[in-house]
Amino acid sequence: MILPLFFIFCLFSSSQAAVQDFCVGNLTAPQGPAGYSCKDASKVTVNDFVFSGLGNPGNTSNLIKAAVTPAFAAQFPGVNGLGISFARLDLAPGGVVPFHTHPGGSEILVVVQGTILAGFVSSANTVYFKSLKKGDIMVFPQGLLHFQVNAGGTVAIAFVSFSSSSPGLQILDYALFGNNLPTELVAATTFLDTAQIKKLKGVLGGTG
């Protein structure tokens, strides 16, 4: 009985092995559910495996006083198909990344400057949050609502790793108030006052 089980294990393990070394994303082609199609191997260069955009601070002159500089497959084609990606987060004093989700992957954040209050909400509506300082790391499981807030009086910087080359992003505030969903329907599904909903729609660019 041991030998057949070992044989099955070997078959399963080999089925998970990559059939090619890499699949540098062909950014001229559409992105599908599995990512980008592979760039012609003869046209792949070392520059496809290098991203140099995370050394510069992002522009935090915006409503949320935050900036995310992504190194996802769309910006960094070398990670296409590898199940990994990276990003830089800049938070000015008072900056916040509102409740959002990454449907495509889990996230690990490491603080390299300042203090960041971060947390997430489980599917059981249990909240986990903590103030993070330089060197602290926090994980945010795939698909769960989470947030980051600058908890200090200076600029905060973090670097973020994802378990997907295209983790995706949906910000809750914009999902509710940054579109053309009718105000009455938003009110019915959120129990918010219509005047407040219209005010938020005006701030976030929504209509209806």
Coordinates of N, CA and C in Angstrom, one line a residue:
M1 N 0.8 -1.2 0.0 CA 0.0 0.0 0.0 C 0.9 1.3 0.0
I2 N 2.1 1.2 0.6 CA 2.9 2.3 0.7 C 3.4 2.7 -0.7
L3 N 3.8 1.8 -1.5 CA 4.3 2.1 -2.8 C 3.3 2.8 -3.7
P4 N 2.1 2.3 -3.8 CA 1.1 3.1 -4.6 C 0.9 4.5 -4.2
L5 N 0.8 4.7 -2.8 CA 0.6 6.0 -2.3 C 1.8 6.9 -2.6
F6 N 3.0 6.4 -2.5 CA 4.2 7.1 -2.9 C 4.2 7.5 -4.4
F7 N 3.7 6.6 -5.2 CA 3.6 6.8 -6.6 C 2.6 8.0 -6.9
I8 N 1.5 7.9 -6.2 CA 0.5 9.0 -6.4 C 1.0 10.3 -6.0
F9 N 1.8 10.3 -4.8 CA 2.4 11.6 -4.3 C 3.3 12.2 -5.3
C10 N 4.2 11.3 -5.9 CA 5.1 11.7 -6.9 C 4.5 12.3 -8.1
L11 N 3.4 11.7 -8.6 CA 2.6 12.2 -9.7 C 2.1 13.6 -9.4
F12 N 1.5 13.7 -8.2 CA 0.9 15.0 -7.8 C 2.0 16.1 -7.7
S13 N 3.1 15.7 -7.1 CA 4.2 16.7 -7.0 C 4.7 17.1 -8.3
S14 N 4.9 16.2 -9.2 CA 5.4 16.5 -10.6 C 4.4 17.4 -11.3
S15 N 3.1 17.2 -11.1 CA 2.1 18.0 -11.8 C 2.1 19.4 -11.4
Q16 N 2.7 19.7 -10.2 CA 2.8 21.1 -9.7 C 4.1 21.8 -10.2
A17 N 5.0 21.1 -10.8 CA 6.2 21.7 -11.2 C 6.0 22.5 -12.5
A18 N 6.8 23.6 -12.6 CA 6.7 24.5 -13.7 C 7.2 23.8 -15.0
V19 N 6.5 24.0 -16.1 CA 6.9 23.4 -17.3 C 7.9 24.3 -18.1
Q20 N 8.1 25.5 -17.6 CA 9.0 26.4 -18.2 C 9.6 27.3 -17.1
D21 N 10.7 27.9 -17.3 CA 11.4 28.7 -16.3 C 10.6 29.9 -15.9
F22 N 10.0 30.6 -16.8 CA 9.3 31.8 -16.5 C 8.3 32.1 -17.7
C23 N 7.4 33.1 -17.4 CA 6.5 33.5 -18.4 C 6.4 35.0 -18.3
V24 N 7.4 35.7 -18.9 CA 7.4 37.2 -18.8 C 6.1 37.6 -19.6
G25 N 5.4 38.5 -18.9 CA 4.1 38.9 -19.5 C 4.2 39.7 -20.8
N26 N 3.4 39.4 -21.7 CA 3.3 40.1 -23.0 C 2.3 41.2 -22.8
L27 N 2.8 42.4 -22.4 CA 1.9 43.5 -22.1 C 1.1 44.1 -23.2
T28 N 1.5 43.7 -24.5 CA 0.7 44.1 -25.6 C -0.5 43.3 -25.9
A29 N -0.7 42.2 -25.1 CA -1.8 41.3 -25.3 C -2.8 41.5 -24.1
P30 N -4.0 41.2 -24.2 CA -5.0 41.3 -23.1 C -4.6 40.4 -21.9
Q31 N -4.9 40.9 -20.7 CA -4.7 40.1 -19.5 C -5.9 39.2 -19.3
G32 N -5.7 37.9 -19.1 CA -6.8 37.0 -18.9 C -6.8 36.6 -17.4
P33 N -7.7 35.7 -17.0 CA -7.8 35.2 -15.6 C -6.5 34.6 -15.1
A34 N -5.7 34.0 -15.9 CA -4.5 33.4 -15.5 C -3.3 34.3 -15.6
G35 N -3.5 35.6 -16.0 CA -2.5 36.5 -16.2 C -2.2 36.8 -17.7
Y36 N -1.1 37.4 -18.0 CA -0.7 37.7 -19.4 C -0.2 36.5 -20.1
S37 N -0.3 36.4 -21.4 CA 0.4 35.4 -22.2 C 1.9 35.7 -22.2
C38 N 2.6 34.7 -22.5 CA 4.1 34.8 -22.4 C 4.7 35.6 -23.6
K39 N 5.6 36.4 -23.2 CA 6.4 37.2 -24.2 C 7.3 36.2 -25.0
D40 N 7.5 36.4 -26.3 CA 8.4 35.6 -27.1 C 9.8 35.5 -26.3
A41 N 10.2 34.3 -26.0 CA 11.5 34.1 -25.3 C 12.7 34.8 -25.9
S42 N 12.7 34.9 -27.2 CA 13.8 35.5 -27.9 C 13.9 37.0 -27.7
K43 N 12.7 37.6 -27.2 CA 12.7 39.0 -27.0 C 12.8 39.4 -25.5
V44 N 12.9 38.4 -24.6 CA 13.1 38.6 -23.2 C 14.5 39.1 -22.9
T45 N 14.6 40.2 -22.0 CA 15.9 40.7 -21.6 C 15.9 40.8 -20.1
V46 N 17.1 41.1 -19.6 CA 17.2 41.2 -18.1 C 16.3 42.3 -17.6
N47 N 16.0 43.3 -18.4 CA 15.2 44.4 -17.9 C 13.8 43.9 -17.5
D48 N 13.4 42.8 -18.1 CA 12.0 42.2 -17.8 C 12.0 41.7 -16.3
F49 N 13.2 41.5 -15.8 CA 13.2 40.9 -14.4 C 13.7 41.9 -13.4
V50 N 13.7 43.2 -13.8 CA 14.2 44.2 -12.9 C 13.1 45.4 -12.9
F51 N 12.8 45.9 -11.7 CA 11.9 47.0 -11.6 C 12.6 48.0 -10.7
S52 N 12.6 49.3 -11.2 CA 13.4 50.3 -10.4 C 12.5 51.4 -9.9
G53 N 11.2 51.2 -9.8 CA 10.3 52.3 -9.4 C 10.0 52.5 -7.9
L54 N 10.6 51.6 -7.1 CA 10.2 51.7 -5.7 C 11.1 52.6 -4.8
G55 N 12.1 53.1 -5.4 CA 13.1 54.0 -4.6 C 12.6 55.4 -4.5
N56 N 11.6 55.8 -5.2 CA 11.1 57.2 -5.2 C 9.7 57.2 -4.5
P57 N 9.5 58.3 -3.7 CA 8.2 58.4 -2.9 C 7.1 58.6 -3.9
G58 N 5.9 58.1 -3.5 CA 4.7 58.3 -4.3 C 4.1 59.7 -4.0
N59 N 3.2 60.1 -4.9 CA 2.6 61.4 -4.7 C 1.4 61.3 -3.8
T60 N 1.5 61.9 -2.6 CA 0.5 61.8 -1.6 C -0.4 63.0 -1.6
S61 N -0.3 63.9 -2.6 CA -1.2 65.1 -2.7 C -2.5 64.7 -3.2
N62 N -3.3 64.0 -2.5 CA -4.6 63.5 -2.9 C -5.6 63.5 -1.7
L63 N -6.8 63.0 -2.0 CA -7.8 63.0 -0.9 C -7.4 62.2 0.3
I64 N -6.8 61.0 0.1 CA -6.5 60.1 1.2 C -5.0 60.3 1.7
K65 N -4.3 61.2 1.1 CA -2.9 61.5 1.5 C -2.1 60.2 1.5
A66 N -2.3 59.4 0.5 CA -1.6 58.1 0.4 C -1.2 57.8 -1.1
A67 N -0.2 57.0 -1.3 CA 0.2 56.6 -2.6 C 0.8 55.2 -2.6
V68 N 0.3 54.4 -3.6 CA 0.8 53.1 -3.7 C 1.5 53.0 -5.1
T69 N 2.8 52.5 -5.0 CA 3.5 52.3 -6.3 C 3.6 50.8 -6.5
P70 N 2.8 50.3 -7.5 CA 2.8 48.8 -7.7 C 3.9 48.3 -8.5
A71 N 4.4 47.1 -8.2 CA 5.2 46.3 -9.1 C 4.5 45.0 -9.4
F72 N 3.4 45.2 -10.0 CA 2.6 44.0 -10.4 C 2.9 43.6 -11.8
A73 N 2.3 42.6 -12.3 CA 2.6 42.1 -13.7 C 2.5 43.2 -14.7
A74 N 1.5 44.1 -14.5 CA 1.3 45.1 -15.5 C 2.4 46.1 -15.6
Q75 N 3.2 46.3 -14.5 CA 4.3 47.2 -14.4 C 5.7 46.4 -14.4
F76 N 5.6 45.2 -14.0 CA 6.8 44.4 -13.8 C 6.6 43.0 -14.4
P77 N 6.7 42.9 -15.8 CA 6.2 41.7 -16.5 C 7.0 40.4 -16.0
G78 N 8.1 40.6 -15.4 CA 8.9 39.4 -15.0 C 8.2 38.5 -13.9
V79 N 7.3 39.1 -13.2 CA 6.6 38.4 -12.1 C 5.4 37.7 -12.6
N80 N 5.0 37.9 -13.9 CA 3.8 37.3 -14.4 C 3.9 35.7 -14.3
G81 N 2.9 35.2 -13.7 CA 2.8 33.7 -13.6 C 3.6 33.1 -12.4
L82 N 4.3 34.0 -11.6 CA 5.1 33.5 -10.5 C 4.4 33.5 -9.2
G83 N 3.2 34.1 -9.1 CA 2.4 34.2 -7.9 C 3.0 35.1 -6.9
I84 N 3.8 36.1 -7.3 CA 4.3 37.1 -6.4 C 4.3 38.5 -7.0
S85 N 4.3 39.5 -6.2 CA 4.4 40.9 -6.6 C 4.8 41.7 -5.4
F86 N 5.0 43.0 -5.7 CA 5.5 43.9 -4.6 C 4.9 45.3 -4.8
A87 N 5.0 46.1 -3.8 CA 4.5 47.5 -3.9 C 5.1 48.3 -2.8
R88 N 5.1 49.7 -3.0 CA 5.5 50.6 -2.0 C 4.3 51.4 -1.6
L89 N 4.2 51.7 -0.3 CA 3.1 52.5 0.3 C 3.7 53.7 1.0
D90 N 3.3 54.9 0.5 CA 3.6 56.1 1.2 C 2.4 56.7 1.8
L91 N 2.5 57.1 3.1 CA 1.4 57.8 3.8 C 1.9 59.1 4.4
A92 N 1.4 60.2 3.9 CA 1.7 61.5 4.5 C 1.0 61.5 5.9
P93 N 1.4 62.5 6.7 CA 0.7 62.7 8.0 C -0.8 62.8 7.8
G94 N -1.6 62.0 8.5 CA -3.1 62.0 8.3 C -3.5 61.1 7.1
G95 N -2.6 60.5 6.5 CA -2.9 59.6 5.4 C -3.6 58.3 5.8
V96 N -4.4 57.8 4.8 CA -5.1 56.6 5.1 C -5.3 55.8 3.8
V97 N -5.2 54.5 3.9 CA -5.7 53.6 2.8 C -7.0 53.0 3.4
P98 N -8.2 53.5 2.8 CA -9.4 53.0 3.4 C -9.6 51.5 3.2
F99 N -10.7 51.1 3.9 CA -11.0 49.6 3.8 C -11.0 49.2 2.3
H100 N -10.3 48.1 2.1 CA -10.2 47.6 0.7 C -9.9 46.1 0.7
T101 N -10.0 45.5 -0.4 CA -9.6 44.1 -0.5 C -8.7 43.8 -1.7
H102 N -8.0 42.7 -1.7 CA -7.2 42.2 -2.8 C -7.8 40.8 -3.1
P103 N -8.7 40.7 -4.0 CA -9.4 39.4 -4.3 C -8.4 38.3 -4.8
G104 N -7.3 38.8 -5.3 CA -6.4 37.8 -6.0 C -5.3 37.3 -5.1
G105 N -5.0 37.8 -3.9 CA -3.9 37.4 -3.2 C -3.8 37.9 -1.8
S106 N -3.0 37.2 -0.9 CA -2.8 37.7 0.4 C -1.7 38.7 0.4
E107 N -1.5 39.5 1.5 CA -0.6 40.6 1.5 C 0.3 40.5 2.8
I108 N 1.5 40.8 2.7 CA 2.4 41.0 3.8 C 3.0 42.4 3.8
L109 N 2.8 43.2 4.8 CA 3.3 44.6 4.9 C 4.4 44.7 5.9
V110 N 5.5 45.4 5.5 CA 6.6 45.7 6.5 C 6.8 47.2 6.5
V111 N 6.8 47.7 7.7 CA 7.0 49.2 7.9 C 8.5 49.5 7.9
V112 N 8.9 50.5 7.1 CA 10.3 50.8 7.1 C 10.5 52.3 7.7
Q113 N 9.4 53.0 7.8 CA 9.6 54.4 8.4 C 8.2 54.8 9.0
G114 N 8.3 55.4 10.1 CA 7.0 55.9 10.8 C 6.2 54.9 11.5
T115 N 5.0 55.2 11.7 CA 4.1 54.3 12.5 C 2.8 54.2 11.7
I116 N 2.3 53.0 11.5 CA 1.1 52.7 10.7 C 0.2 51.8 11.6
L117 N -1.0 52.3 11.7 CA -2.1 51.5 12.4 C -2.8 50.7 11.3
A118 N -2.7 49.4 11.4 CA -3.2 48.5 10.3 C -4.1 47.5 10.9
G119 N -5.0 47.0 10.1 CA -5.9 45.9 10.6 C -6.8 45.3 9.5
F120 N -7.4 44.2 9.8 CA -8.4 43.6 8.9 C -9.5 43.0 9.7
V121 N -10.6 42.7 8.9 CA -11.8 42.2 9.5 C -12.0 40.8 8.9
S122 N -12.2 39.8 9.7 CA -12.4 38.4 9.3 C -13.8 38.2 8.7
S123 N -14.1 37.1 8.1 CA -15.4 36.8 7.6 C -16.4 36.6 8.7
A124 N -15.9 36.5 10.0 CA -16.8 36.4 11.1 C -17.0 37.8 11.8
N125 N -16.5 38.8 11.1 CA -16.5 40.2 11.6 C -15.7 40.4 12.9
T126 N -14.7 39.6 13.0 CA -13.7 39.9 14.1 C -12.7 40.8 13.6
V127 N -12.3 41.8 14.4 CA -11.4 42.8 13.9 C -10.0 42.6 14.6
Y128 N -9.0 42.6 13.7 CA -7.6 42.5 14.2 C -6.8 43.7 13.7
F129 N -6.4 44.5 14.7 CA -5.6 45.7 14.3 C -4.5 46.0 15.3
K130 N -3.5 46.7 14.9 CA -2.4 47.0 15.7 C -1.6 48.2 15.2
S131 N -0.9 48.9 16.0 CA 0.0 50.0 15.6 C 1.3 49.4 15.3
L132 N 1.8 49.6 14.1 CA 3.1 49.0 13.7 C 4.2 50.0 13.6
K133 N 5.3 49.7 14.0 CA 6.5 50.6 14.0 C 7.5 50.0 13.0
K134 N 8.6 50.7 12.8 CA 9.6 50.3 11.9 C 10.1 48.9 12.2
G135 N 10.1 48.1 11.2 CA 10.5 46.7 11.3 C 9.4 45.7 11.6
D136 N 8.2 46.2 11.9 CA 7.1 45.3 12.2 C 6.5 44.8 10.8
I137 N 6.0 43.6 10.9 CA 5.3 43.0 9.7 C 3.9 42.5 10.1
M138 N 3.0 42.7 9.1 CA 1.6 42.2 9.4 C 1.1 41.6 8.1
V139 N 0.4 40.5 8.3 CA -0.2 39.8 7.1 C -1.7 40.1 7.0
F140 N -2.2 40.2 5.8 CA -3.6 40.4 5.5 C -4.1 39.3 4.6
P141 N -4.9 38.3 5.1 CA -5.3 37.2 4.3 C -6.1 37.6 3.1
Q142 N -6.0 36.8 2.1 CA -6.6 37.1 0.8 C -8.1 37.4 0.9
G143 N -8.5 38.5 0.2 CA -9.9 38.8 0.1 C -10.6 39.5 1.3
L144 N -9.9 39.6 2.4 CA -10.5 40.2 3.6 C -10.3 41.8 3.6
L145 N -11.3 42.5 4.1 CA -11.2 43.9 4.2 C -10.1 44.3 5.1
H146 N -9.3 45.3 4.7 CA -8.2 45.7 5.6 C -7.9 47.2 5.3
F147 N -7.1 47.8 6.2 CA -6.9 49.2 6.1 C -5.5 49.6 6.7
Q148 N -5.0 50.7 6.3 CA -3.7 51.3 6.9 C -3.9 52.8 7.1
V149 N -3.5 53.2 8.3 CA -3.6 54.6 8.7 C -2.3 55.1 9.2
N150 N -1.8 56.3 8.8 CA -0.6 56.9 9.4 C -0.9 57.3 10.8
A151 N -0.3 56.6 11.8 CA -0.6 56.9 13.2 C 0.4 57.8 13.9
G152 N 1.3 58.4 13.1 CA 2.3 59.3 13.6 C 2.2 60.7 13.0
G153 N 3.1 61.6 13.3 CA 3.1 62.9 12.8 C 4.0 63.1 11.7
T154 N 4.7 62.1 11.2 CA 5.6 62.1 10.1 C 5.2 61.2 9.0
V155 N 5.9 61.3 7.9 CA 5.6 60.4 6.7 C 5.9 58.9 7.1
A156 N 5.0 58.1 6.8 CA 5.2 56.6 7.0 C 5.4 55.9 5.7
I157 N 6.3 54.9 5.6 CA 6.6 54.2 4.4 C 6.6 52.7 4.8
A158 N 6.0 51.9 3.8 CA 6.0 50.5 4.0 C 6.2 49.9 2.6
F159 N 6.7 48.6 2.7 CA 6.8 47.8 1.4 C 5.9 46.6 1.6
V160 N 5.2 46.2 0.5 CA 4.2 45.2 0.6 C 4.5 44.1 -0.4
S161 N 4.3 42.9 0.0 CA 4.4 41.7 -0.9 C 3.1 41.0 -1.0
F162 N 2.8 40.5 -2.2 CA 1.5 39.8 -2.5 C 1.8 38.4 -3.0
S163 N 0.8 37.5 -2.7 CA 0.9 36.2 -3.2 C 0.3 36.0 -4.6
S164 N 0.3 37.0 -5.4 CA -0.2 37.0 -6.7 C 0.5 38.1 -7.5
S165 N 0.7 37.8 -8.8 CA 1.3 38.8 -9.7 C 0.3 39.9 -10.1
S166 N -0.9 39.6 -9.8 CA -2.0 40.6 -10.1 C -3.0 40.5 -9.0
P167 N -2.8 41.0 -7.8 CA -3.7 40.8 -6.6 C -5.0 41.5 -6.7
G168 N -5.1 42.5 -7.6 CA -6.4 43.2 -7.7 C -6.6 44.1 -6.5
L169 N -7.6 45.0 -6.7 CA -7.9 46.0 -5.6 C -9.3 46.5 -5.8
Q170 N -10.0 46.5 -4.7 CA -11.4 47.1 -4.6 C -11.4 47.9 -3.3
I171 N -11.6 49.2 -3.4 CA -11.7 50.1 -2.2 C -13.2 50.2 -1.9
L172 N -13.6 49.9 -0.6 CA -15.0 49.9 -0.2 C -15.7 51.2 -0.5
D173 N -15.0 52.3 -0.1 CA -15.7 53.6 -0.2 C -16.0 53.9 -1.6
Y174 N -15.1 53.6 -2.6 CA -15.4 53.9 -4.0 C -16.4 52.9 -4.5
A175 N -16.4 51.7 -4.0 CA -17.4 50.7 -4.5 C -18.8 51.1 -4.1
L176 N -19.0 51.8 -3.0 CA -20.3 52.3 -2.5 C -20.7 53.7 -3.1
F177 N -19.7 54.6 -3.2 CA -20.0 56.0 -3.4 C -19.3 56.5 -4.7
G178 N -18.5 55.8 -5.3 CA -17.7 56.3 -6.5 C -18.3 55.8 -7.8
N179 N -19.5 55.4 -7.8 CA -20.1 54.9 -9.1 C -21.5 55.5 -9.3
N180 N -22.3 54.9 -10.2 CA -23.6 55.4 -10.5 C -24.8 54.6 -9.9
L181 N -24.5 53.9 -8.8 CA -25.5 53.2 -8.1 C -26.5 54.2 -7.5
P182 N -27.8 54.1 -7.7 CA -28.7 55.1 -7.3 C -28.6 55.3 -5.8
T183 N -28.7 56.6 -5.3 CA -28.6 56.9 -3.9 C -29.6 56.1 -3.1
E184 N -30.9 56.0 -3.6 CA -31.9 55.3 -2.8 C -31.5 53.8 -2.6
L185 N -30.9 53.2 -3.6 CA -30.4 51.8 -3.4 C -29.3 51.7 -2.4
V186 N -28.4 52.6 -2.5 CA -27.3 52.7 -1.5 C -27.9 52.8 -0.1
A187 N -28.8 53.7 0.1 CA -29.5 53.9 1.4 C -30.2 52.6 1.9
A188 N -30.8 51.9 0.9 CA -31.6 50.7 1.3 C -30.6 49.6 1.8
T189 N -29.4 49.6 1.2 CA -28.5 48.5 1.5 C -27.5 48.8 2.5
T190 N -27.4 50.1 2.9 CA -26.4 50.5 3.9 C -27.0 51.1 5.2
F191 N -28.3 51.5 5.1 CA -29.0 52.2 6.2 C -28.4 53.6 6.5
L192 N -27.7 54.1 5.5 CA -27.2 55.5 5.6 C -28.2 56.5 5.2
D193 N -28.1 57.7 5.7 CA -29.0 58.8 5.3 C -28.6 59.2 3.9
T194 N -29.7 59.5 3.1 CA -29.5 59.9 1.7 C -28.7 61.2 1.5
A195 N -28.8 62.1 2.4 CA -28.0 63.3 2.3 C -26.5 63.0 2.5
Q196 N -26.2 62.1 3.4 CA -24.8 61.8 3.6 C -24.3 61.0 2.4
I197 N -25.1 60.2 1.8 CA -24.7 59.4 0.6 C -24.4 60.3 -0.5
K198 N -25.3 61.3 -0.7 CA -25.0 62.3 -1.8 C -23.8 63.1 -1.6
K199 N -23.5 63.4 -0.3 CA -22.3 64.1 0.0 C -21.0 63.3 -0.3
L200 N -21.1 62.0 0.0 CA -20.0 61.1 -0.2 C -19.8 60.9 -1.7
K201 N -20.9 60.8 -2.4 CA -20.8 60.6 -3.9 C -20.2 61.8 -4.5
G202 N -20.5 63.0 -4.0 CA -19.9 64.2 -4.5 C -18.4 64.3 -4.3
V203 N -17.9 63.8 -3.1 CA -16.5 63.8 -2.8 C -15.8 62.7 -3.6
L204 N -16.4 61.6 -3.8 CA -15.7 60.4 -4.5 C -16.0 60.3 -6.0
G205 N -16.8 61.2 -6.5 CA -17.0 61.2 -7.9 C -18.1 60.4 -8.4
G206 N -19.0 60.0 -7.5 CA -20.2 59.1 -7.9 C -21.3 60.0 -8.4
T207 N -22.3 59.3 -9.1 CA -23.5 59.9 -9.6 C -24.7 59.1 -9.1
G208 N -25.9 59.5 -9.5 CA -27.1 58.8 -9.2 C -27.6 59.1 -7.8

